[in-house]
Amino acid sequence: MGWNSYNYYGCRPSEDIMVSNAQGLVDLGLADLGYTSVTTDCGWPSRDRDSEGRIQWNETLFPSGGPALGQFIHGLGLEFGLYSGAGYLQCGSTDLPASLGYEEIDAETFAEWGGDSLKYDNCYPVSNTTMVDYVSKESISPARFEKMAGVLDTIDRDMHYFVCQWGVGYDVGEWASAIGTTWRISNDIFNAWRSIWRIANEVVPYYRHTTVGAFPDMDMLIVGLKALSVEEERFHFGMWAINKSPLIIGARMDAQHTPQESLDILANEVVIAINQDPLGKQAELVRRYTEEEWDIWAGELSGSRKVLGIANWRNDSQTVEVDLSAVGVASAKARDVWAATDLGSIEEIHTVELSGHELKLLVLSDIKASRPLESKGYYSAANASIAGSAEITDCDSGDCLPVGQKIGNIGSGSTVTFSSVNASSAGSKVLGVDFINYDIALDTAWDNGFNIRNMTIAVNGGVSKRWAFPISGGDWFETGRLTIESDGFEKGAENEVVFGNVGDAWAPDLVGFELF
């Protein structure tokens, strides 16, 4: 938790900016709530290193020097955060040095300055002429970040390591969680609501790697930047909190510039406690209702509690019915976090009224567990009939679980048909759809890249229904599961379930589904 200069000031920090905002954290009471890390982002150094190769602070912007800034920040009881990059130059510049090739001397220098953390960015990985590169071997490799991690382990100072690699490449959660206190899972957040949808769809599979001391970074908060409505700011802050993302403020720490409503959101002690829960367990996407535009998220908290997030992606208000058995709960005491209201005991189907773009957060305690859903069979892609461009692929051992095969290239006009699906009764059923999607929004992050692939499902010739599948894992062979409800089943073994794409876009790869 802390503050970073980038979201408000870009790559134009200064001594005055850093001093006033560090002081603002204290004066606004946010430091007392845990916002203690203060980081000067891109734009701080001089163009030239000294004769010994040591990186230098820009004396015009920082006349007292970086070490003096660190002393001031430490004097406030805060942590001194530093910034560099794993490339030739810093992001947002054409001539400011980063740390590629200077890892040892820079790490020693950062320690001598009293640095408490290092945010390590990903620009100019191959040359000093191309700032952003998502495809080269050097860009997708973890080697540059692992090099600095190894060097930091040798210096005589403990420093948090914030890997800012943007989720480029493969198996990022696996390698980055092993070396970083935090690791960026996505391209930069954008000052618009659509960024929240994009990043939420990319964080989904990282629960596999999140633990105490290793947290997925959904990027800095845009709360207080007047880019979102108050309801959307609560949604944004809550979504970051339940997924155990760092809470790094990007707004100006001045009540005359940052709305009080936004400061109140940042200061909500219950949401902060969810984020900082000692178990360090990320929430999971439990159930999705794409056409209805809402999700159920849930995560384990200390004290045998759960946090339940009901996310309304719709612009308008709606009333939804939450089946608590979806999160393994038969009954529980519930507290509405944002309303600061005890709801008493809730059970079975809980009705929730949602405002447009509201994330309802409930903390559940005194939980009585529900009976687990009963599996009625698994249907492998290998046994489906395919049409159009769809084709089946054999995967290496350990990939495309649980069956080792997948159907890909599900494009325009393609279908994947499962026949002889056996349902014990008629009506709506729960399906656990095993899929693979690694269509990550990098160069499309500023436009319409949302980290989803859409797929339709139709039962027994009924109307096809669309589902938005998030990122599933670390590559095109790691399976994720989206749990949905689908109607139209008849009792018996003659049911037909047909999967297809939407429009001209590709569907996710399909491994199979389990019927409950």
Coordinates of C-alpha atoms in Angstrom, one line a residue, residues 83-474:
Y83 CA 12.0 3.1 -9.9
S84 CA 14.1 1.8 -12.8
G85 CA 13.7 -0.6 -15.6
A86 CA 15.0 -3.9 -17.1
G87 CA 15.7 -2.2 -20.4
Y88 CA 18.2 0.3 -21.8
L89 CA 16.1 3.4 -21.0
Q90 CA 13.3 4.4 -18.7
C91 CA 9.7 4.3 -19.8
G92 CA 8.4 7.7 -21.1
S93 CA 11.8 8.9 -22.2
T94 CA 14.2 8.8 -25.1
D95 CA 17.4 9.3 -23.1
L96 CA 17.0 8.6 -19.4
P97 CA 19.0 5.5 -18.3
A98 CA 17.5 2.3 -16.9
S99 CA 19.4 -0.6 -15.4
L100 CA 20.0 -3.2 -18.2
G101 CA 23.7 -4.0 -18.0
Y102 CA 24.1 -2.0 -14.8
E103 CA 22.2 -4.2 -12.4
E104 CA 24.9 -4.6 -9.8
I105 CA 26.0 -1.0 -9.5
D106 CA 22.4 0.3 -9.6
A107 CA 21.2 -2.2 -6.9
E108 CA 24.2 -1.1 -4.6
T109 CA 23.4 2.5 -5.3
F110 CA 19.7 2.1 -4.5
A111 CA 20.6 0.4 -1.2
E112 CA 23.1 3.2 -0.4
W113 CA 20.3 5.7 -0.9
G114 CA 18.1 3.9 1.7
G115 CA 15.7 2.5 -0.9
D116 CA 13.0 0.2 0.6
S117 CA 11.5 -1.0 -2.7
L118 CA 12.2 -1.1 -6.4
K119 CA 9.6 -0.9 -9.1
Y120 CA 11.3 -2.4 -12.2
D121 CA 9.7 -1.6 -15.5
N122 CA 9.8 -3.1 -19.0
C123 CA 10.6 -0.5 -21.6
Y124 CA 13.4 -0.6 -24.2
P125 CA 14.2 -4.3 -23.7
V126 CA 16.1 -4.7 -27.0
S127 CA 17.4 -1.3 -28.0
N128 CA 17.4 2.3 -27.1
T129 CA 15.0 3.2 -30.0
T130 CA 11.9 1.0 -29.4
M131 CA 10.2 1.7 -26.1
V132 CA 7.5 -1.0 -26.2
D133 CA 8.1 -4.5 -27.5
Y134 CA 5.6 -7.3 -26.8
V135 CA 7.0 -10.0 -29.0
S136 CA 10.8 -10.2 -29.1
K137 CA 12.7 -13.0 -27.4
E138 CA 14.2 -10.5 -24.9
S139 CA 10.9 -8.9 -24.1
I140 CA 9.0 -12.1 -23.3
S141 CA 11.9 -13.7 -21.4
P142 CA 12.0 -13.5 -17.6
A143 CA 15.8 -13.3 -17.7
R144 CA 16.2 -9.5 -17.3
F145 CA 13.9 -9.5 -14.2
E146 CA 15.5 -12.6 -12.7
K147 CA 18.9 -10.9 -13.1
M148 CA 17.9 -7.9 -10.9
A149 CA 16.2 -10.2 -8.4
G150 CA 19.4 -12.2 -8.0
V151 CA 21.4 -9.0 -7.5
L152 CA 19.0 -7.6 -5.0
D153 CA 19.4 -10.8 -3.0
T154 CA 23.1 -10.0 -2.6
I155 CA 23.0 -6.4 -1.4
D156 CA 23.1 -5.6 2.3
R157 CA 19.6 -4.2 2.5
D158 CA 16.1 -5.7 2.3
M159 CA 14.1 -4.2 -0.6
H160 CA 10.7 -5.2 -1.9
Y161 CA 10.9 -6.0 -5.6
F162 CA 7.9 -4.8 -7.7
V163 CA 8.1 -6.6 -11.1
C164 CA 6.4 -4.4 -13.7
Q165 CA 6.6 -6.7 -16.7
W166 CA 3.0 -6.1 -17.9
G167 CA 2.1 -9.8 -18.2
V168 CA 4.1 -10.2 -21.4
G169 CA 5.2 -13.7 -22.4
Y170 CA 4.3 -16.9 -20.8
D171 CA 3.9 -18.4 -17.3
V172 CA 4.3 -15.0 -15.7
G173 CA 2.6 -16.0 -12.5
E174 CA 4.9 -19.0 -12.1
W175 CA 8.2 -17.2 -12.5
A176 CA 7.4 -13.7 -11.2
S177 CA 5.7 -14.9 -8.0
A178 CA 9.0 -16.7 -7.2
I179 CA 11.1 -13.5 -7.4
G180 CA 8.8 -10.5 -6.8
T181 CA 6.8 -9.1 -3.8
T182 CA 4.3 -8.1 -6.5
W183 CA 4.1 -8.6 -10.3
R184 CA 2.2 -6.7 -12.9
I185 CA -0.4 -8.9 -14.6
S186 CA -1.5 -6.5 -17.3
N187 CA -0.8 -3.6 -19.5
D188 CA -1.2 -0.2 -17.9
I189 CA -4.6 0.9 -16.5
F190 CA -6.4 3.5 -18.5
N191 CA -8.5 6.4 -17.1
A192 CA -11.8 4.8 -18.1
W193 CA -14.3 2.2 -16.8
R194 CA -13.4 -0.2 -19.6
S195 CA -9.9 -0.7 -18.0
I196 CA -11.6 -2.3 -15.0
W197 CA -13.3 -4.9 -17.1
R198 CA -10.1 -5.6 -19.1
I199 CA -7.9 -6.1 -16.0
A200 CA -10.4 -8.1 -14.0
N201 CA -10.6 -10.6 -16.8
E202 CA -6.8 -11.0 -16.8
V203 CA -6.3 -11.4 -13.1
V204 CA -8.6 -14.4 -12.9
P205 CA -6.1 -17.3 -13.1
Y206 CA -3.4 -15.8 -10.9
Y207 CA -5.1 -17.2 -7.7
R208 CA -2.9 -20.2 -8.4
H209 CA 0.3 -18.2 -7.6
T210 CA -0.9 -15.6 -5.0
T211 CA 0.3 -16.1 -1.5
V212 CA 1.7 -14.2 1.4
G213 CA 4.6 -12.1 0.1
A214 CA 3.7 -12.6 -3.6
F215 CA 0.8 -10.6 -5.0
P216 CA -0.7 -9.9 -8.5
D217 CA -0.4 -6.2 -9.4
M218 CA -3.5 -5.0 -11.3
D219 CA -1.7 -1.6 -11.6
M220 CA -2.1 1.6 -9.7
L221 CA -5.5 2.9 -8.5
I222 CA -7.3 5.6 -10.5
V223 CA -9.5 6.4 -7.6
G224 CA -9.5 10.2 -7.1
L225 CA -8.5 11.0 -10.7
K226 CA -12.1 12.0 -11.6
A227 CA -12.1 9.3 -14.4
L228 CA -14.9 7.2 -12.8
S229 CA -18.1 7.8 -11.0
V230 CA -18.1 7.3 -7.2
E231 CA -19.9 3.9 -7.6
E232 CA -17.3 2.9 -10.2
E233 CA -14.5 4.0 -7.9
R234 CA -15.9 1.7 -5.1
F235 CA -16.1 -1.1 -7.6
H236 CA -12.5 -0.5 -8.8
F237 CA -11.1 -0.3 -5.2
G238 CA -13.1 -3.4 -4.1
M239 CA -12.1 -5.5 -7.1
W240 CA -8.4 -4.7 -6.5
A241 CA -8.8 -5.4 -2.8
I242 CA -10.4 -8.9 -3.1
N243 CA -7.8 -10.0 -5.6
K244 CA -5.0 -8.9 -3.2
S245 CA -3.6 -6.4 -5.6
P246 CA -1.3 -3.7 -4.1
L247 CA -3.3 -0.6 -3.2
I248 CA -1.1 2.1 -4.7
I249 CA -2.8 5.5 -4.9
G250 CA -2.3 7.6 -8.0
A251 CA -4.3 10.6 -7.1
R252 CA -2.9 13.9 -5.7
M253 CA -2.7 13.8 -2.0
D254 CA -4.4 17.1 -1.5
A255 CA -8.0 17.4 -0.4
Q256 CA -8.4 20.5 -2.5
H257 CA -7.7 18.5 -5.7
T258 CA -8.9 15.0 -4.8
P259 CA -12.7 14.7 -4.0
Q260 CA -13.5 13.8 -0.4
E261 CA -15.7 10.9 -1.7
S262 CA -12.6 9.4 -3.3
L263 CA -10.5 9.9 -0.2
D264 CA -13.2 8.2 1.9
I265 CA -13.1 5.2 -0.5
L266 CA -9.4 4.9 -0.1
A267 CA -9.8 5.1 3.7
N268 CA -12.4 2.3 4.0
E269 CA -10.8 0.2 6.7
V270 CA -12.9 -2.9 6.1
V271 CA -12.0 -3.0 2.4
I272 CA -8.3 -2.4 3.3
A273 CA -8.5 -5.3 5.9
I274 CA -9.9 -7.6 3.1
N275 CA -6.9 -6.7 0.9
Q276 CA -4.4 -7.0 3.8
D277 CA -6.0 -10.2 5.2
P278 CA -3.2 -12.4 6.7
L279 CA -4.1 -15.4 4.6
G280 CA -3.2 -13.6 1.4
K281 CA -5.7 -15.5 -0.7
Q282 CA -6.9 -14.0 -3.9
A283 CA -10.6 -14.2 -4.7
E284 CA -11.8 -16.4 -7.6
L285 CA -14.4 -15.9 -10.3
V286 CA -17.0 -18.4 -9.1
R287 CA -19.9 -17.9 -11.5
R288 CA -20.5 -15.7 -14.6
Y289 CA -23.7 -14.5 -16.2
T290 CA -22.5 -12.8 -19.3
E291 CA -25.7 -11.7 -21.0
E292 CA -27.1 -10.6 -17.7
E293 CA -23.8 -8.7 -17.1
W294 CA -23.0 -9.8 -13.6
D295 CA -20.4 -12.1 -11.8
I296 CA -19.9 -13.8 -8.5
W297 CA -16.4 -13.6 -7.0
A298 CA -15.4 -15.2 -3.6
G299 CA -12.3 -15.5 -1.5
E300 CA -11.3 -17.0 1.8
L301 CA -10.5 -14.7 4.7
S302 CA -8.9 -15.4 8.1
G303 CA -11.2 -16.4 11.0
S304 CA -13.1 -18.9 8.8
R305 CA -14.7 -16.1 6.9
K306 CA -15.3 -15.4 3.2
V307 CA -15.6 -12.3 1.1
L308 CA -18.4 -12.4 -1.5
G309 CA -18.3 -10.0 -4.4
I310 CA -21.3 -9.5 -6.6
A311 CA -20.2 -7.5 -9.6
N312 CA -22.7 -5.6 -11.8
W313 CA -21.0 -4.8 -15.1
R314 CA -24.3 -3.4 -16.5
N315 CA -24.7 0.4 -16.8
D316 CA -28.1 0.2 -15.2
S317 CA -29.3 -1.1 -11.9
Q318 CA -30.6 -4.7 -11.6
T319 CA -31.8 -7.2 -9.0
V320 CA -30.0 -10.6 -9.0
E321 CA -30.5 -13.8 -7.1
V322 CA -27.2 -15.3 -5.7
D323 CA -27.2 -19.0 -5.1
L324 CA -25.0 -19.2 -2.0
S325 CA -24.2 -22.8 -2.7
A326 CA -22.1 -21.6 -5.6
V327 CA -19.5 -20.4 -3.0
G328 CA -20.0 -23.4 -0.8
V329 CA -22.3 -21.7 1.7
A330 CA -25.7 -23.0 3.0
S331 CA -26.1 -20.1 5.5
A332 CA -24.0 -17.4 7.1
K333 CA -24.1 -14.1 8.8
A334 CA -23.4 -11.3 6.4
R335 CA -22.2 -7.7 6.6
D336 CA -22.5 -5.3 3.7
V337 CA -19.1 -3.7 3.6
W338 CA -19.9 -0.4 1.7
A339 CA -23.2 0.1 3.5
A340 CA -21.5 -0.7 6.8
T341 CA -24.7 -2.7 7.7
D342 CA -25.2 -6.1 9.3
L343 CA -27.7 -8.1 7.2
G344 CA -28.2 -10.9 9.7
S345 CA -28.4 -14.5 8.6
I346 CA -28.6 -15.2 4.8
E347 CA -29.2 -18.6 3.2
E348 CA -30.0 -20.4 0.0
I349 CA -31.0 -17.9 -2.7
H350 CA -30.0 -14.4 -1.6
T351 CA -31.6 -11.5 -3.5
V352 CA -29.3 -8.5 -4.1
E353 CA -30.2 -5.1 -5.5
L354 CA -27.3 -3.6 -7.5
S355 CA -26.8 -0.1 -8.8
G356 CA -25.2 0.3 -12.2
H357 CA -21.5 -0.6 -12.0
E358 CA -21.7 -1.6 -8.4
L359 CA -19.6 -4.3 -6.7
K360 CA -21.5 -5.4 -3.7
L361 CA -19.1 -6.7 -1.0
L362 CA -20.3 -9.0 1.7
V363 CA -18.2 -10.5 4.4
L364 CA -19.6 -13.8 5.5
S365 CA -19.0 -15.3 9.0
D366 CA -20.5 -18.2 11.0
I367 CA -20.6 -20.1 7.8
K368 CA -22.5 -23.4 7.5
A369 CA -21.1 -25.2 4.5
S370 CA -23.5 -26.4 1.7
R371 CA -23.3 -29.8 0.2
P372 CA -20.9 -29.8 -2.8
L373 CA -22.5 -30.0 -6.3
E374 CA -22.7 -33.6 -7.5
S375 CA -21.0 -34.3 -10.8
K376 CA -23.1 -36.1 -13.4
G377 CA -20.3 -36.8 -15.8
Y378 CA -17.4 -35.3 -17.8
Y379 CA -17.6 -34.7 -21.5
S380 CA -14.2 -34.5 -23.2
A381 CA -13.6 -32.5 -26.4
A382 CA -12.0 -35.6 -27.8
N383 CA -15.5 -37.2 -28.0
A384 CA -17.3 -34.2 -29.6
S385 CA -18.2 -33.7 -33.2
I386 CA -16.6 -30.7 -34.9
A387 CA -17.5 -28.6 -37.9
G388 CA -16.1 -25.7 -39.8
S389 CA -12.5 -24.6 -39.0
A390 CA -12.5 -26.2 -35.5
E391 CA -9.8 -28.8 -35.1
I392 CA -8.6 -31.1 -32.3
T393 CA -5.0 -30.9 -30.9
D394 CA -3.1 -33.4 -28.8
C395 CA -1.3 -31.6 -25.9
D396 CA 1.9 -32.5 -24.1
S397 CA 1.8 -34.3 -20.8
G398 CA 0.4 -32.0 -18.1
D399 CA -1.2 -29.6 -20.6
C400 CA -4.9 -29.1 -21.6
L401 CA -6.0 -30.8 -18.4
P402 CA -7.9 -32.9 -17.5
V403 CA -7.9 -34.8 -20.8
G404 CA -4.7 -33.8 -22.6
Q405 CA -6.5 -32.6 -25.7
K406 CA -8.3 -29.4 -26.9
I407 CA -10.4 -28.2 -29.7
G408 CA -9.1 -24.9 -31.2
N409 CA -9.7 -22.7 -34.2
I410 CA -13.4 -22.4 -33.4
G411 CA -14.1 -19.6 -35.8
S412 CA -17.0 -18.3 -37.9
G413 CA -19.5 -21.0 -38.5
S414 CA -17.7 -23.6 -36.5
T415 CA -19.4 -25.8 -34.0
V416 CA -18.4 -28.3 -31.3
T417 CA -21.3 -30.8 -30.6
F418 CA -21.6 -33.1 -27.6
S419 CA -24.3 -35.7 -28.0
S420 CA -25.7 -38.2 -25.6
V421 CA -25.3 -35.9 -22.6
N422 CA -27.0 -37.5 -19.6
A423 CA -29.1 -35.3 -17.3
S424 CA -30.8 -36.7 -14.2
S425 CA -33.6 -34.2 -14.5
A426 CA -35.0 -31.5 -16.8
G427 CA -34.3 -27.8 -16.6
S428 CA -31.3 -25.6 -15.8
K429 CA -27.9 -27.2 -15.0
V430 CA -24.6 -26.0 -13.8
L431 CA -21.7 -26.6 -16.3
G432 CA -18.0 -26.3 -15.5
V433 CA -16.6 -25.4 -18.9
D434 CA -12.9 -26.2 -19.2
F435 CA -11.4 -23.8 -21.7
I436 CA -8.1 -22.1 -22.8
N437 CA -7.8 -18.5 -23.6
Y438 CA -4.5 -16.6 -23.7
D439 CA -5.6 -13.8 -26.1
I440 CA -4.0 -11.1 -23.9
A441 CA -4.8 -7.5 -24.6
L442 CA -1.4 -5.8 -24.9
D443 CA -1.3 -3.5 -28.0
T444 CA -5.1 -3.6 -27.9
A445 CA -5.3 -2.5 -24.2
W446 CA -6.1 1.1 -25.1
D447 CA -8.9 0.2 -27.5
N448 CA -11.2 -2.8 -27.4
G449 CA -8.9 -5.5 -26.0
F450 CA -10.7 -6.9 -23.0
N451 CA -8.9 -10.3 -22.4
I452 CA -12.0 -12.3 -23.2
R453 CA -13.1 -14.6 -26.0
N454 CA -16.8 -15.2 -26.4
M455 CA -18.4 -18.6 -26.9
T456 CA -22.0 -19.6 -27.4
I457 CA -23.7 -22.6 -25.8
A458 CA -27.0 -24.0 -27.0
V459 CA -28.8 -27.0 -25.4
N460 CA -31.1 -29.2 -27.4
G461 CA -31.5 -26.8 -30.2
G462 CA -32.5 -23.9 -28.0
V463 CA -31.3 -20.3 -28.4
S464 CA -27.6 -19.9 -28.2
K465 CA -26.4 -18.0 -25.2
R466 CA -23.1 -16.0 -25.1
W467 CA -20.5 -16.3 -22.4
A468 CA -17.3 -14.2 -22.0
F469 CA -14.4 -16.4 -21.1
P470 CA -11.4 -14.6 -19.3
I471 CA -7.7 -15.5 -19.4
S472 CA -7.3 -19.1 -18.3
G473 CA -3.7 -19.4 -17.4
G474 CA -0.1 -18.8 -18.4

